[in-house]
């Protein structure tokens, strides 16, 4: 897969629409899983919607950073991914602090939920970056 395919604004809009569709589908499946398991989401520190928005926006930021660095200096694209991911981790740690301090009954579920969402979005970013780095110039 070559990212040169997404150079026109129309193709970029299609890519963004696919990204939004994937995140929306993941959210719906996640919500359904919690509902079917009988987990009360109203006691969580952050709602699922806010977490998906947080991780979605941060992931788009990481990928856009890698794309911008790739345009200027292909050799620095991998390093930009590491730096952007580190910044994302710092931002997420700020949001994680209240969850870690929580002593509610669902605290363990909420912690696991946060880390699993972080890992899923990180995996997507990593796959996109791998495709970018493996692309022939």
PDB file of C-alpha atoms in Angstrom:
ATOM      1  CA  UNK A   1       0.000   0.000   0.000  1.00  0.00           C
ATOM      2  CA  UNK A   2       1.441   3.323  -0.977  1.00  0.00           C
ATOM      3  CA  UNK A   3       0.481   6.534   0.762  1.00  0.00           C
ATOM      4  CA  UNK A   4       0.976   8.425  -2.474  1.00  0.00           C
ATOM      5  CA  UNK A   5      -2.575   7.289  -3.255  1.00  0.00           C
ATOM      6  CA  UNK A   6      -3.946   9.796  -0.737  1.00  0.00           C
ATOM      7  CA  UNK A   7      -2.526  12.989  -2.188  1.00  0.00           C
ATOM      8  CA  UNK A   8      -5.718  14.599  -3.507  1.00  0.00           C
ATOM      9  CA  UNK A   9      -8.134  16.253  -1.092  1.00  0.00           C
ATOM     10  CA  UNK A  10     -10.927  13.885  -2.126  1.00  0.00           C
ATOM     11  CA  UNK A  11      -8.815  10.826  -1.326  1.00  0.00           C
ATOM     12  CA  UNK A  12      -7.734  12.348   1.989  1.00  0.00           C
ATOM     13  CA  UNK A  13     -11.408  12.900   2.863  1.00  0.00           C
ATOM     14  CA  UNK A  14     -12.129   9.262   2.047  1.00  0.00           C
ATOM     15  CA  UNK A  15      -9.274   8.169   4.315  1.00  0.00           C
ATOM     16  CA  UNK A  16     -10.566  10.395   7.109  1.00  0.00           C
ATOM     17  CA  UNK A  17     -14.088   9.012   6.617  1.00  0.00           C
ATOM     18  CA  UNK A  18     -12.734   5.458   6.869  1.00  0.00           C
ATOM     19  CA  UNK A  19     -10.859   6.377  10.064  1.00  0.00           C
ATOM     20  CA  UNK A  20     -14.022   7.870  11.586  1.00  0.00           C
ATOM     21  CA  UNK A  21     -16.054   4.825  10.512  1.00  0.00           C
ATOM     22  CA  UNK A  22     -13.532   2.461  12.143  1.00  0.00           C
ATOM     23  CA  UNK A  23     -13.475   4.421  15.397  1.00  0.00           C
ATOM     24  CA  UNK A  24     -17.291   4.619  15.423  1.00  0.00           C
ATOM     25  CA  UNK A  25     -17.589   0.868  14.835  1.00  0.00           C
ATOM     26  CA  UNK A  26     -15.053   0.163  17.586  1.00  0.00           C
ATOM     27  CA  UNK A  27     -16.999   2.433  19.939  1.00  0.00           C
ATOM     28  CA  UNK A  28     -20.298   0.672  19.174  1.00  0.00           C
ATOM     29  CA  UNK A  29     -18.777  -2.766  19.750  1.00  0.00           C
ATOM     30  CA  UNK A  30     -17.132  -1.541  22.962  1.00  0.00           C
ATOM     31  CA  UNK A  31     -20.391  -0.016  24.229  1.00  0.00           C
ATOM     32  CA  UNK A  32     -22.323  -3.187  23.373  1.00  0.00           C
ATOM     33  CA  UNK A  33     -19.765  -5.369  25.160  1.00  0.00           C
ATOM     34  CA  UNK A  34     -20.018  -3.284  28.331  1.00  0.00           C
ATOM     35  CA  UNK A  35     -23.803  -3.201  28.162  1.00  0.00           C
ATOM     36  CA  UNK A  36     -24.100  -6.959  27.643  1.00  0.00           C
ATOM     37  CA  UNK A  37     -21.685  -7.585  30.515  1.00  0.00           C
ATOM     38  CA  UNK A  38     -23.790  -5.360  32.782  1.00  0.00           C
ATOM     39  CA  UNK A  39     -20.980  -2.913  33.521  1.00  0.00           C
ATOM     40  CA  UNK A  40     -22.266   0.457  34.725  1.00  0.00           C
ATOM     41  CA  UNK A  41     -20.491   3.104  32.666  1.00  0.00           C
ATOM     42  CA  UNK A  42     -21.955   6.058  34.526  1.00  0.00           C
ATOM     43  CA  UNK A  43     -19.537   5.553  37.451  1.00  0.00           C
ATOM     44  CA  UNK A  44     -16.449   5.744  35.227  1.00  0.00           C
ATOM     45  CA  UNK A  45     -14.269   8.835  35.512  1.00  0.00           C
ATOM     46  CA  UNK A  46     -14.406   9.397  31.737  1.00  0.00           C
ATOM     47  CA  UNK A  47     -17.155   8.281  29.388  1.00  0.00           C
ATOM     48  CA  UNK A  48     -16.367   5.992  26.471  1.00  0.00           C
ATOM     49  CA  UNK A  49     -17.130   8.803  24.047  1.00  0.00           C
ATOM     50  CA  UNK A  50     -14.608  11.125  25.671  1.00  0.00           C
ATOM     51  CA  UNK A  51     -11.935   8.411  25.702  1.00  0.00           C
ATOM     52  CA  UNK A  52     -12.512   7.576  22.048  1.00  0.00           C
ATOM     53  CA  UNK A  53     -12.326  11.268  21.175  1.00  0.00           C
ATOM     54  CA  UNK A  54      -9.115  11.660  23.192  1.00  0.00           C
ATOM     55  CA  UNK A  55      -7.385   8.653  21.682  1.00  0.00           C
ATOM     56  CA  UNK A  56      -8.723   9.348  18.198  1.00  0.00           C
ATOM     57  CA  UNK A  57      -7.515  12.942  18.150  1.00  0.00           C
ATOM     58  CA  UNK A  58      -4.129  12.033  19.618  1.00  0.00           C
ATOM     59  CA  UNK A  59      -3.693   9.185  17.118  1.00  0.00           C
ATOM     60  CA  UNK A  60      -4.547  11.430  14.194  1.00  0.00           C
ATOM     61  CA  UNK A  61      -1.984  13.898  15.563  1.00  0.00           C
ATOM     62  CA  UNK A  62       0.712  11.207  15.704  1.00  0.00           C
ATOM     63  CA  UNK A  63       0.022   9.994  12.169  1.00  0.00           C
ATOM     64  CA  UNK A  64      -0.141  13.525  10.756  1.00  0.00           C
ATOM     65  CA  UNK A  65       3.169  14.323  12.439  1.00  0.00           C
ATOM     66  CA  UNK A  66       4.783  11.300  10.805  1.00  0.00           C
ATOM     67  CA  UNK A  67       3.319  12.290   7.411  1.00  0.00           C
ATOM     68  CA  UNK A  68       4.633  15.855   7.727  1.00  0.00           C
ATOM     69  CA  UNK A  69       8.116  14.745   8.769  1.00  0.00           C
ATOM     70  CA  UNK A  70       8.139  12.144   5.984  1.00  0.00           C
ATOM     71  CA  UNK A  71       7.532  14.882   3.407  1.00  0.00           C
ATOM     72  CA  UNK A  72      10.506  16.904   4.640  1.00  0.00           C
ATOM     73  CA  UNK A  73      12.983  14.222   5.686  1.00  0.00           C
ATOM     74  CA  UNK A  74      12.121  10.558   5.190  1.00  0.00           C
ATOM     75  CA  UNK A  75      14.997   9.422   7.407  1.00  0.00           C
ATOM     76  CA  UNK A  76      13.502  11.167  10.461  1.00  0.00           C
ATOM     77  CA  UNK A  77      10.001   9.690  10.141  1.00  0.00           C
ATOM     78  CA  UNK A  78      10.668   6.853  12.606  1.00  0.00           C
ATOM     79  CA  UNK A  79      12.137   9.187  15.192  1.00  0.00           C
ATOM     80  CA  UNK A  80       9.180  11.559  14.817  1.00  0.00           C
ATOM     81  CA  UNK A  81       6.863   8.615  15.520  1.00  0.00           C
ATOM     82  CA  UNK A  82       8.731   7.836  18.731  1.00  0.00           C
ATOM     83  CA  UNK A  83       8.676  11.464  19.871  1.00  0.00           C
ATOM     84  CA  UNK A  84       4.990  11.954  18.994  1.00  0.00           C
ATOM     85  CA  UNK A  85       4.086   8.709  20.758  1.00  0.00           C
ATOM     86  CA  UNK A  86       6.028   9.825  23.838  1.00  0.00           C
ATOM     87  CA  UNK A  87       4.131  13.116  23.885  1.00  0.00           C
ATOM     88  CA  UNK A  88       0.876  11.163  23.499  1.00  0.00           C
ATOM     89  CA  UNK A  89       1.862   8.969  26.465  1.00  0.00           C
ATOM     90  CA  UNK A  90       2.533  12.045  28.602  1.00  0.00           C
ATOM     91  CA  UNK A  91      -0.859  13.532  27.732  1.00  0.00           C
ATOM     92  CA  UNK A  92      -2.583  10.228  28.425  1.00  0.00           C
ATOM     93  CA  UNK A  93      -0.820   9.920  31.779  1.00  0.00           C
ATOM     94  CA  UNK A  94      -2.427  13.211  32.819  1.00  0.00           C
ATOM     95  CA  UNK A  95      -5.842  11.752  32.025  1.00  0.00           C
ATOM     96  CA  UNK A  96      -4.930   8.456  33.704  1.00  0.00           C
ATOM     97  CA  UNK A  97      -4.079   9.955  37.111  1.00  0.00           C
ATOM     98  CA  UNK A  98      -7.691  10.281  38.334  1.00  0.00           C
ATOM     99  CA  UNK A  99      -8.404   6.728  37.202  1.00  0.00           C
ATOM    100  CA  UNK A 100      -5.397   5.372  39.081  1.00  0.00           C
ATOM    101  CA  UNK A 101      -6.458   7.216  42.243  1.00  0.00           C
ATOM    102  CA  UNK A 102     -10.033   5.951  41.977  1.00  0.00           C
ATOM    103  CA  UNK A 103     -11.198   3.549  44.671  1.00  0.00           C
ATOM    104  CA  UNK A 104     -14.592   2.767  43.157  1.00  0.00           C
ATOM    105  CA  UNK A 105     -15.869  -0.751  42.646  1.00  0.00           C
ATOM    106  CA  UNK A 106     -15.245  -0.516  38.897  1.00  0.00           C
ATOM    107  CA  UNK A 107     -11.753   0.993  39.174  1.00  0.00           C
ATOM    108  CA  UNK A 108     -10.023  -2.171  37.945  1.00  0.00           C
ATOM    109  CA  UNK A 109     -12.314  -2.383  34.918  1.00  0.00           C
ATOM    110  CA  UNK A 110     -11.781   1.289  34.155  1.00  0.00           C
ATOM    111  CA  UNK A 111      -7.984   0.953  34.364  1.00  0.00           C
ATOM    112  CA  UNK A 112      -8.027  -2.078  32.075  1.00  0.00           C
ATOM    113  CA  UNK A 113     -10.357  -0.268  29.681  1.00  0.00           C
ATOM    114  CA  UNK A 114      -8.045   2.750  29.472  1.00  0.00           C
ATOM    115  CA  UNK A 115      -4.920   0.688  28.854  1.00  0.00           C
ATOM    116  CA  UNK A 116      -6.590  -1.560  26.279  1.00  0.00           C
ATOM    117  CA  UNK A 117      -7.851   1.453  24.331  1.00  0.00           C
ATOM    118  CA  UNK A 118      -4.375   2.975  24.466  1.00  0.00           C
ATOM    119  CA  UNK A 119      -2.849  -0.250  23.123  1.00  0.00           C
ATOM    120  CA  UNK A 120      -5.415  -0.587  20.296  1.00  0.00           C
ATOM    121  CA  UNK A 121      -4.876   2.963  19.067  1.00  0.00           C
ATOM    122  CA  UNK A 122      -1.092   2.573  19.461  1.00  0.00           C
ATOM    123  CA  UNK A 123      -1.210  -0.594  17.344  1.00  0.00           C
ATOM    124  CA  UNK A 124      -3.071   1.240  14.580  1.00  0.00           C
ATOM    125  CA  UNK A 125      -0.545   4.098  14.643  1.00  0.00           C
ATOM    126  CA  UNK A 126       2.323   1.620  14.576  1.00  0.00           C
ATOM    127  CA  UNK A 127       0.901  -0.225  11.568  1.00  0.00           C
ATOM    128  CA  UNK A 128       0.457   3.010   9.646  1.00  0.00           C
ATOM    129  CA  UNK A 129       4.008   4.084  10.523  1.00  0.00           C
ATOM    130  CA  UNK A 130       5.388   0.711   9.443  1.00  0.00           C
ATOM    131  CA  UNK A 131       3.637   1.115   6.091  1.00  0.00           C
ATOM    132  CA  UNK A 132       5.097   4.608   5.746  1.00  0.00           C
ATOM    133  CA  UNK A 133       8.630   3.469   6.611  1.00  0.00           C
ATOM    134  CA  UNK A 134       8.462   0.458   4.289  1.00  0.00           C
ATOM    135  CA  UNK A 135       7.271   2.597   1.393  1.00  0.00           C
ATOM    136  CA  UNK A 136       9.734   2.928  -1.435  1.00  0.00           C
ATOM    137  CA  UNK A 137      10.765   6.491  -2.152  1.00  0.00           C
TER     138      UNK A 137
END
